[in-house]
Short mmCIF file of C-alpha atoms in Angstrom, two decimals:
data_model
loop_
_atom_site.label_atom_id
_atom_site.label_comp_id
_atom_site.label_asym_id
_atom_site.label_seq_id
_atom_site.Cartn_x
_atom_site.Cartn_y
_atom_site.Cartn_z
CA ILE X 1 184.67 146.31 150.22
CA HIS X 2 183.99 149.13 152.28
CA VAL X 3 187.08 151.14 153.70
CA ALA X 4 186.94 154.06 155.93
CA GLY X 5 189.13 155.88 158.75
CA THR X 6 190.85 158.93 159.90
CA ASN X 7 194.00 158.01 157.65
CA GLY X 8 195.04 155.05 156.22
CA LYS X 9 192.18 154.37 153.85
CA GLY X 10 193.87 154.82 150.69
CA SER X 11 196.53 152.85 151.29
CA VAL X 12 194.24 149.91 152.74
CA CYS X 13 192.52 150.45 149.12
CA ASN X 14 195.44 150.78 146.91
CA PHE X 15 196.59 147.64 149.22
CA LEU X 16 193.36 145.44 148.24
CA TYR X 17 193.44 146.78 144.75
CA ASN X 18 196.94 145.17 143.80
CA ILE X 19 196.35 142.06 146.29
CA TYR X 20 192.98 140.76 143.99
CA GLN X 21 194.68 142.51 140.64
CA LYS X 22 197.57 140.46 141.01
CA ALA X 23 195.39 137.20 141.96
CA GLY X 24 193.59 137.72 138.76
CA TYR X 25 190.43 139.30 139.86
CA LYS X 26 189.05 141.91 137.80
CA VAL X 27 189.18 145.20 140.07
CA GLY X 28 187.49 148.44 140.45
CA LEU X 29 188.49 151.19 143.08
CA PHE X 30 187.43 154.44 143.50
CA THR X 31 189.52 156.69 145.73
CA SER X 32 190.04 160.07 146.61
CA PRO X 33 191.83 163.02 146.28
CA HIS X 34 193.61 162.93 142.95
CA LEU X 35 197.35 164.51 143.24
CA ILE X 36 197.21 165.26 139.28
CA ASP X 37 194.31 164.25 137.21
CA PHE X 38 190.45 163.05 138.20
CA ARG X 39 190.82 160.27 136.39
CA GLU X 40 193.45 158.66 139.25
CA ARG X 41 190.35 158.05 140.96
CA ILE X 42 188.46 155.41 139.65
CA VAL X 43 190.77 153.34 138.07
CA VAL X 44 189.15 149.75 136.96
CA GLY X 45 191.93 146.81 136.36
CA GLU X 46 195.61 148.89 135.40
CA LYS X 47 193.61 151.68 133.55
CA GLU X 48 192.04 155.07 134.77
CA ILE X 49 188.57 155.69 133.69
CA SER X 50 188.66 157.31 130.42
CA LYS X 51 188.53 161.01 129.58
CA GLU X 52 185.66 160.27 127.01
CA TYR X 53 183.45 157.40 129.72
CA VAL X 54 183.70 160.91 132.64
CA VAL X 55 182.33 163.45 129.58
CA ASP X 56 179.69 160.68 128.04
CA PHE X 57 178.34 160.28 132.08
CA TYR X 58 178.36 163.94 132.63
CA LYS X 59 176.38 164.64 129.41
CA GLN X 60 173.82 161.68 129.95
CA ASN X 61 173.15 162.95 133.44
CA LEU X 62 173.60 166.30 133.26
CA GLU X 63 169.73 167.29 134.01
CA ARG X 64 169.30 165.30 136.18
CA PHE X 65 172.12 167.13 138.03
CA LYS X 66 171.18 170.40 137.62
CA GLU X 67 167.23 169.11 139.05
CA ILE X 68 169.01 167.65 142.52
CA SER X 69 172.54 170.08 142.33
CA PRO X 70 175.41 166.73 143.76
CA SER X 71 178.12 168.04 145.48
CA PHE X 72 181.40 167.56 143.37
CA PHE X 73 182.22 164.02 145.63
CA GLU X 74 178.38 163.00 144.96
CA TRP X 75 178.63 162.81 141.18
CA SER X 76 182.08 161.84 141.19
CA THR X 77 180.45 158.09 142.91
CA ALA X 78 177.87 157.85 140.81
CA LEU X 79 180.66 158.57 137.57
CA ALA X 80 182.22 155.47 139.44
CA PHE X 81 179.63 152.39 140.24
CA SER X 82 178.53 153.26 136.82
CA TYR X 83 182.04 152.83 135.37
CA PHE X 84 182.67 149.74 137.71
CA GLU X 85 178.89 148.13 136.85
CA ASP X 86 179.98 148.56 132.70
CA SER X 87 183.36 147.67 133.23
CA LYS X 88 181.37 144.47 134.76
CA THR X 89 184.45 144.39 137.56
CA GLU X 90 183.91 141.41 140.69
CA ILE X 91 185.59 143.03 142.82
CA ASN X 92 184.97 146.91 143.84
CA ILE X 93 187.33 149.30 147.10
CA ILE X 94 185.22 151.80 147.61
CA GLU X 95 186.79 154.29 149.63
CA THR X 96 184.72 157.17 151.72
CA GLY X 97 184.87 160.48 150.62
CA LEU X 98 184.10 161.77 154.76
CA GLY X 99 183.43 160.41 157.50
CA GLY X 100 180.83 157.77 156.60
CA ARG X 101 177.79 157.52 158.00
CA LEU X 102 176.25 160.41 155.33
CA ASP X 103 179.27 159.94 152.81
CA SER X 104 177.59 159.33 149.33
CA THR X 105 179.37 156.42 148.87
CA ASN X 106 177.35 154.97 152.05
CA ILE X 107 174.74 153.32 149.47
CA ILE X 108 176.14 150.00 149.04
CA MET X 109 175.93 146.86 150.41
CA PRO X 110 179.62 145.41 151.37
CA GLU X 111 180.71 142.43 151.84
CA LEU X 112 183.46 143.19 154.69
CA SER X 113 183.31 147.69 156.25
CA ILE X 114 187.03 148.58 157.20
CA ILE X 115 187.62 151.46 159.63
CA THR X 116 191.24 152.04 159.29
CA SER X 117 192.07 154.46 162.18
CA ILE X 118 190.18 157.14 164.23
CA GLY X 119 191.57 160.85 164.69
CA MET X 120 190.46 164.14 164.84
CA ASP X 121 190.40 165.78 161.56
CA HIS X 122 187.31 167.59 159.89
CA ALA X 123 185.59 167.92 163.01
CA SER X 124 183.68 171.16 161.62
CA ILE X 125 181.73 168.89 160.29
CA LEU X 126 182.55 165.25 162.12
CA GLY X 127 181.96 166.04 165.06
CA ASN X 128 184.10 167.66 168.28
CA THR X 129 185.72 164.34 170.02
CA ILE X 130 187.17 161.73 168.89
CA GLU X 131 183.90 159.35 170.23
CA LYS X 132 181.73 161.59 168.12
CA ILE X 133 183.63 161.32 165.21
CA ALA X 134 183.52 157.46 165.78
CA LYS X 135 180.32 156.97 165.41
CA GLU X 136 179.97 158.42 161.92
CA LYS X 137 182.87 155.77 160.57
CA ALA X 138 180.70 153.77 162.32
CA GLY X 139 177.88 154.70 160.00
CA ILE X 140 179.17 152.18 157.08
CA ILE X 141 178.86 149.13 159.16
CA LYS X 142 176.10 147.14 157.76
CA GLU X 143 173.74 144.46 159.75
CA ASN X 144 175.40 140.91 159.49
CA THR X 145 178.05 142.14 157.23
CA PRO X 146 181.22 141.69 159.25
CA THR X 147 183.69 145.05 160.26
CA LEU X 148 187.33 144.87 160.16
CA LEU X 149 189.32 147.83 162.61
CA GLY X 150 192.57 148.85 161.74
CA ALA X 151 195.51 148.31 164.69
CA ASN X 152 195.84 150.74 167.64
CA ILE X 153 192.01 152.13 167.55
CA LEU X 154 191.67 153.07 170.96
CA GLU X 155 187.64 154.16 170.55
CA GLU X 156 187.00 149.94 170.51
CA GLY X 157 183.96 150.70 172.73
CA VAL X 158 181.67 152.21 170.56
CA PHE X 159 182.42 150.31 167.30
CA GLU X 160 182.07 146.71 169.66
CA GLN X 161 178.52 148.54 170.59
CA ILE X 162 177.67 149.13 166.89
CA SER X 163 178.38 145.93 165.53
CA THR X 164 176.70 144.22 168.68
CA LEU X 165 173.47 145.96 167.74
CA LYS X 166 173.78 145.22 163.95
CA ASN X 167 174.78 141.46 164.04
CA SER X 168 178.31 142.33 162.36
CA LYS X 169 181.03 139.39 163.36
CA LEU X 170 184.14 142.86 164.17
CA TYR X 171 187.81 141.16 163.41
CA LYS X 172 190.50 143.60 164.68
CA ALA X 173 194.03 143.87 163.04
CA GLU X 174 197.19 142.92 163.91
CA ARG X 175 199.69 145.26 166.01
CA SER X 176 203.02 144.13 164.41
CA THR X 177 205.19 146.59 162.18
CA GLU X 178 208.14 144.09 161.91
CA HIS X 179 208.85 144.85 158.44
CA ARG X 180 211.36 147.53 158.16
CA LYS X 181 213.99 145.94 156.00
CA TYR X 182 211.25 146.82 153.25
CA SER X 183 211.78 150.85 153.20
CA LEU X 184 208.52 151.18 153.83
CA PRO X 185 207.36 153.93 157.19
CA ASN X 186 205.41 151.78 160.09
CA TYR X 187 201.94 152.95 159.31
CA GLN X 188 202.29 151.84 156.05
CA ILE X 189 202.87 148.17 157.33
CA LYS X 190 200.45 149.11 159.94
CA ASN X 191 197.79 148.74 156.77
CA TRP X 192 199.49 146.18 154.92
CA ASN X 193 198.34 144.16 158.79
CA THR X 194 194.77 145.66 157.37
CA ALA X 195 194.80 144.89 154.21
CA LYS X 196 195.69 140.97 154.62
CA LYS X 197 193.24 140.60 157.75
CA ALA X 198 190.59 141.75 154.98
CA THR X 199 192.04 139.16 152.13
CA GLU X 200 191.58 136.48 154.90
CA ILE X 201 187.91 137.62 156.22
CA LEU X 202 186.88 137.20 152.77
CA GLN X 203 189.25 134.24 151.81
CA ASN X 204 185.63 132.12 151.22
CA LYS X 205 184.42 134.51 149.19
CA TYR X 206 187.22 134.87 147.50
CA LYS X 207 189.87 133.32 146.76
CA LEU X 208 193.50 133.73 147.02
CA GLY X 209 196.62 132.06 146.49
CA GLU X 210 199.73 132.86 149.14
CA ILE X 211 200.17 136.33 149.56
CA LYS X 212 204.12 137.01 149.97
CA ASN X 213 205.03 139.19 152.82
CA GLU X 214 205.82 141.52 150.69
CA PRO X 215 203.96 144.55 151.24
CA HIS X 216 206.17 146.63 149.21
CA LYS X 217 205.21 144.54 146.10
CA TYR X 218 201.64 145.42 147.16
CA LEU X 219 201.84 149.02 147.19
CA THR X 220 201.41 151.66 143.97
CA ILE X 221 199.97 154.34 145.91
CA LYS X 222 201.91 158.42 145.54
CA GLY X 223 202.54 160.64 147.78
CA ARG X 224 202.57 158.67 151.17
CA TRP X 225 206.61 158.52 151.76
CA GLN X 226 206.62 158.48 148.39
CA ILE X 227 211.02 158.77 147.83
CA VAL X 228 211.12 160.07 144.91
CA GLY X 229 214.77 161.47 145.35
CA LYS X 230 218.53 160.22 146.82
CA ASN X 231 221.71 162.26 147.43
CA PRO X 232 219.48 164.70 149.00
CA LEU X 233 216.99 162.16 149.65
CA ILE X 234 213.62 163.67 148.57
CA ILE X 235 210.37 162.35 150.46
CA LEU X 236 206.55 163.30 149.55
CA ASP X 237 204.15 162.64 152.45
CA ILE X 238 200.32 164.46 152.36
CA GLY X 239 200.44 164.05 155.40
CA HIS X 240 197.37 166.88 157.07
CA ASN X 241 196.41 165.67 160.31
CA LYS X 242 198.00 165.93 163.91
CA GLN X 243 198.35 161.80 163.53
CA CYS X 244 199.85 161.98 160.39
CA ILE X 245 202.60 164.43 161.34
CA PHE X 246 202.80 162.08 164.79
CA GLU X 247 203.38 158.91 162.19
CA LEU X 248 206.12 161.08 160.26
CA ARG X 249 208.35 162.37 163.29
CA ASN X 250 208.56 158.58 164.02
CA GLN X 251 209.49 157.33 160.46
CA LEU X 252 212.02 160.46 160.47
CA LYS X 253 214.23 158.19 163.63
CA LYS X 254 214.27 155.89 161.59
CA GLU X 255 215.69 157.64 158.94
CA ASN X 256 219.76 158.09 158.36
CA PHE X 257 219.98 161.67 157.27
CA ASN X 258 222.15 164.40 158.14
CA LYS X 259 220.04 168.16 158.04
CA LEU X 260 216.10 167.97 157.35
CA PHE X 261 215.01 170.73 155.12
CA LEU X 262 210.73 170.83 155.80
CA ILE X 263 208.93 172.28 152.76
CA VAL X 264 205.28 172.78 154.60
CA GLY X 265 201.89 173.73 152.91
CA PHE X 266 199.07 173.61 154.51
CA SER X 267 194.88 173.39 153.60
CA LYS X 268 192.64 176.96 155.86
CA ASP X 269 190.56 174.09 156.99
CA LYS X 270 193.38 172.66 159.28
CA ASP X 271 194.20 173.41 162.97
CA ILE X 272 197.16 175.54 161.86
CA SER X 273 198.18 176.02 165.39
CA THR X 274 198.40 172.03 165.95
CA LEU X 275 199.99 171.26 163.19
CA LEU X 276 202.76 173.57 163.32
CA ASN X 277 203.43 172.88 167.09
CA LEU X 278 204.01 169.17 166.10
CA LEU X 279 205.94 169.77 163.03
CA PRO X 280 209.61 167.55 163.22
CA LYS X 281 212.90 169.64 164.23
CA ALA X 282 214.41 170.43 160.80
CA GLU X 283 217.12 172.98 159.58
CA THR X 284 214.84 175.03 157.32
CA TYR X 285 210.81 175.52 156.94
CA TYR X 286 210.02 176.66 154.03
CA PHE X 287 206.06 177.67 154.10
CA THR X 288 204.07 177.91 150.90
CA LYS X 289 201.29 176.75 149.10
CA SER X 290 199.51 175.21 146.40
CA SER X 291 198.04 176.16 143.51
CA ASN X 292 194.86 175.37 145.14
CA ASP X 293 192.54 178.02 146.21
CA ARG X 294 192.43 176.50 149.55
CA SER X 295 195.82 176.34 150.01
CA ILE X 296 196.63 179.46 153.82
CA ASP X 297 198.72 182.00 152.81
CA PRO X 298 202.62 180.47 154.03
CA GLN X 299 202.92 183.91 155.71
CA ILE X 300 200.28 182.99 158.05
CA LEU X 301 202.19 179.94 159.03
CA LYS X 302 204.91 181.96 159.39
CA THR X 303 203.19 183.88 161.82
CA LYS X 304 201.81 181.06 164.00
CA PHE X 305 205.16 179.38 163.46
CA ASN X 306 208.17 181.03 166.67
CA LYS X 307 210.91 178.86 166.52
CA GLY X 308 213.65 177.05 163.47
CA ASN X 309 214.70 179.27 160.81
CA THR X 310 211.53 180.13 158.59
CA LYS X 311 211.57 181.19 155.00
CA VAL X 312 208.21 181.95 152.62
CA TYR X 313 207.41 181.35 149.51
CA HIS X 314 204.44 181.36 147.71
CA SER X 315 205.36 179.90 144.80
CA TYR X 316 206.03 176.32 145.91
CA LYS X 317 208.06 175.91 142.63
CA GLU X 318 210.45 178.12 144.47
CA SER X 319 210.29 176.60 147.63
CA PHE X 320 211.46 173.33 145.87
CA ASN X 321 214.01 175.07 144.25
CA LYS X 322 215.79 176.98 146.87
CA ALA X 323 215.46 173.54 149.59
CA LYS X 324 217.24 171.65 146.49
CA ASP X 325 220.10 174.29 146.82
CA ASN X 326 220.91 174.91 150.16
CA ALA X 327 220.56 170.63 150.63
CA ASN X 328 223.52 168.57 150.61
CA GLU X 329 223.60 164.80 149.62
CA GLU X 330 223.56 163.56 152.60
CA ASP X 331 220.67 165.91 153.82
CA LEU X 332 217.01 164.86 154.31
CA ILE X 333 214.15 166.88 151.64
CA LEU X 334 210.75 166.47 153.01
CA ILE X 335 207.32 167.99 151.09
CA THR X 336 203.90 167.20 153.15
CA GLY X 337 201.13 169.24 154.88
CA SER X 338 198.62 168.55 151.89
CA ALA X 339 197.77 166.41 149.10
CA PHE X 340 197.12 169.66 146.95
CA LEU X 341 201.11 170.83 147.25
CA ILE X 342 201.99 166.98 146.75
CA GLY X 343 200.28 166.28 143.33
CA ASP X 344 201.71 170.16 142.14
CA ILE X 345 205.35 169.20 142.74
CA LEU X 346 204.67 165.23 141.24
CA LYS X 347 202.99 167.54 138.06
CA GLU X 348 206.37 169.82 137.90
CA PHE X 349 209.57 167.94 138.64
CA TYR X 350 208.44 164.11 138.77
#
């Protein structure tokens, strides 16, 4: 199952992995980015790929790497496919890295192509309009292979045109988000609807018993509205683009808390001005950076942000501890903006 999209693809992959896993299938899962350990990207059954397999694969292919100079993601893809073959998996859930058409995962012939959502991210690489980005994502649509669109995709015309050309039957996930009692954010209910629809499309090939309509039981992904603390409520979310920030703002309206303390760190390739303007209203903004070289200097964030009470910490540890010191039991601390920042917080504190 091949999954592309601006947002939601990692969660849809995680839902599918858990659904098929619980049904007794041997499932391979290839996703990115990782939060703490590279091996999170490649999973079979409930186990991450072993260190030994990674090292052996690298050693065996080193001469070929020297010849063709694959990118980090390209050789990771080859590693995943090799591992799945050796593990004799029955179903593989494959997430694209960037776009779809030219993504290294796009050499596969899937049973189903899924496009979860379309938004303006990586515009410098994929194109500077929604239509251009949609066409790049639509590059995973294959001849005579069904395609599933996530709910709320506005660029359906692009996908209808390409799927007609390729004789690909086009399905759409339902839009309902009525699952509030399960403590998942609305955006995860959209992803659940997409994953459930995928299993219905594939029901003839990959039979499943009844799937309980309890999405929280099929979600194990980290860093997506992940609650790691209570009193104060502490939530981690890798929200890193316009769509993500909108979803976070909508979700915050449904939460019960007194004051919001927002810890934010972005990568250098993001549209910083747009994202800063979209941030929810908070008691205090803590601008910080992850340990990754791609992190933007938090002082730049403060300079471009002209509202609210802002503090700058070049140490994510210090920003987190300061927010905890200042928050009361009924407050909410939200850490967002980057997978790297969330990974650092998880590794350091949880």
